[in-house]
XYZ file of C-alpha atoms in Angstrom:
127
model
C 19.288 -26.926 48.299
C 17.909 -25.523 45.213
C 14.175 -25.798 44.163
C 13.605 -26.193 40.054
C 12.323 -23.143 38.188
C 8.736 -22.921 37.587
C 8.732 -22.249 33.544
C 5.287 -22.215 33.276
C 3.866 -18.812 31.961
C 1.482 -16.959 34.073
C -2.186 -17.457 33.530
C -3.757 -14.366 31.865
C -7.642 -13.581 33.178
C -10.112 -12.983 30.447
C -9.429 -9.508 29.419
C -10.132 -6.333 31.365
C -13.021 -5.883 33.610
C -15.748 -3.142 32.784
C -15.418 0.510 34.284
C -16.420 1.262 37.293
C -19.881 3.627 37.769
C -19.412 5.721 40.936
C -23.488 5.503 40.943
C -22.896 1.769 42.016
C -20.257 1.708 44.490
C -21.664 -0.079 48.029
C -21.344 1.687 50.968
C -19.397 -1.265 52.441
C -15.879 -2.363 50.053
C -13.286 -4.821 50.544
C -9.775 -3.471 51.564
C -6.803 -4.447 50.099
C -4.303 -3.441 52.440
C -0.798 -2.353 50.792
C 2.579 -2.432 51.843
C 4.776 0.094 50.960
C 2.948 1.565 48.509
C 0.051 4.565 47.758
C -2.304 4.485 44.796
C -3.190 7.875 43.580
C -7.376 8.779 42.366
C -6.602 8.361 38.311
C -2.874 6.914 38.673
C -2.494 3.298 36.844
C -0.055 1.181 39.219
C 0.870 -2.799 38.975
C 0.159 -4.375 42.035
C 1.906 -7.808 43.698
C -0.517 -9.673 46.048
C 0.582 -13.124 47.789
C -0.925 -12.936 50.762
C -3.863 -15.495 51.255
C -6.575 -13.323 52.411
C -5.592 -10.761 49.834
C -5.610 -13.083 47.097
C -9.041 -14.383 47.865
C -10.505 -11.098 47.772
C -9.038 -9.742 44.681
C -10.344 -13.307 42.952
C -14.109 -12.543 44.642
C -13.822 -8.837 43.101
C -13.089 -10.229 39.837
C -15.144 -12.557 39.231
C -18.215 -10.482 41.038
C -17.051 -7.490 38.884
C -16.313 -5.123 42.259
C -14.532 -2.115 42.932
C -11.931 -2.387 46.131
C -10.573 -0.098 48.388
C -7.033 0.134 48.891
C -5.233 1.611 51.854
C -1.591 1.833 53.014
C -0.212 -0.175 56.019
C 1.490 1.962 58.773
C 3.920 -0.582 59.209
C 4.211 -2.890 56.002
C 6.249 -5.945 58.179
C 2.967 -6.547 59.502
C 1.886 -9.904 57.589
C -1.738 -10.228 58.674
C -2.742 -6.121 59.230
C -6.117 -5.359 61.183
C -8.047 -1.799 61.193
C -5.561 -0.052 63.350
C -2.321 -1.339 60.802
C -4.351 0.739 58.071
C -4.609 4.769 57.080
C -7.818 5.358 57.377
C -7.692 7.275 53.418
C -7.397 5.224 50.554
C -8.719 4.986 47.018
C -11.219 2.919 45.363
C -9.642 1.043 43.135
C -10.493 -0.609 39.325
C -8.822 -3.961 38.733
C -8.082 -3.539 34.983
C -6.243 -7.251 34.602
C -4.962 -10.057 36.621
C -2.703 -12.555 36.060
C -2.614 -15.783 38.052
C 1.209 -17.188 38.828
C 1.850 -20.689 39.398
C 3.156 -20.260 43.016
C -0.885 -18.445 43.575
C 0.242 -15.316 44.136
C -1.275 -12.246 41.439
C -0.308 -9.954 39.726
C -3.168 -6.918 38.876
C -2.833 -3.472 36.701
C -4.731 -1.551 38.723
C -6.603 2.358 38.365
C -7.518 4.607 41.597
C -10.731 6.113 40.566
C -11.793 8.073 43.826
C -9.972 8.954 47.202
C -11.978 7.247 49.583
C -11.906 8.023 53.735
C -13.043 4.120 55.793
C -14.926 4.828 58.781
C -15.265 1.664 60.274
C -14.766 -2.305 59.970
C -17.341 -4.519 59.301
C -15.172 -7.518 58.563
C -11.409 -8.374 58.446
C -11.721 -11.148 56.068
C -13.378 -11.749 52.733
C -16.752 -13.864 52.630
């Protein structure tokens, strides 16, 4: 059985966001885990997110104008990853744009700005 074809284009955000001012970065960031995949301090890479959680906290760090941390899973079949799943370097992470699909899912044109070591969890899902 064959589902139609969504022909509607992707939503575009408003723009790019502003840069990011290492003076300002919280102690405490939101973790977008990865699969597959390692963003470089300075490297430019387009990102696919579809998971739920994921989704919800790139939206929050939009619209609240945040810089994320992103870290590779060890093992990227694991759909819902928890502290252990991640490496425990990353990269902090500018969301430059985001488009919105029909079927929810995102995708983002995002810069590493800083390697970034996480030390501990405070929370495995956004607020």
């Amino acid at each position: 059985m064959s589902h139609p074809k969504d022909e509607r284009p992707p939503e575009l955000d408003g723009g790019s966001t502003p840069e990011v001012n290492l003076q300002e970065v919280p102690a405490e960031l939101a973790i977008l885990p990865l699969r597959d995949t390692i963003l470089f301090p300075h490297a430019i890479l387009p990102l696919a997110v579809a998971r739920e959680s994921s989704v919800a906290l790139v939206n929050e760090a939009v619209r609240e104008r945040k810089v994320i941390g992103v870290v590779t899973q060890r093992d990227p079949g694991i759909d819902d990853p928890v502290e252990a799943d991640l490496y425990r370097v990353g990269t902090l992470t500018h969301i430059h744009k985001m488009f919105k699909f029909p079927d929810g899912s995102l995708r983002l044109v995002v810069q590493g700005v800083q390697r970034s070591v996480c030390s501990r969890s405070a929370s495995t899902s956004p607020s």
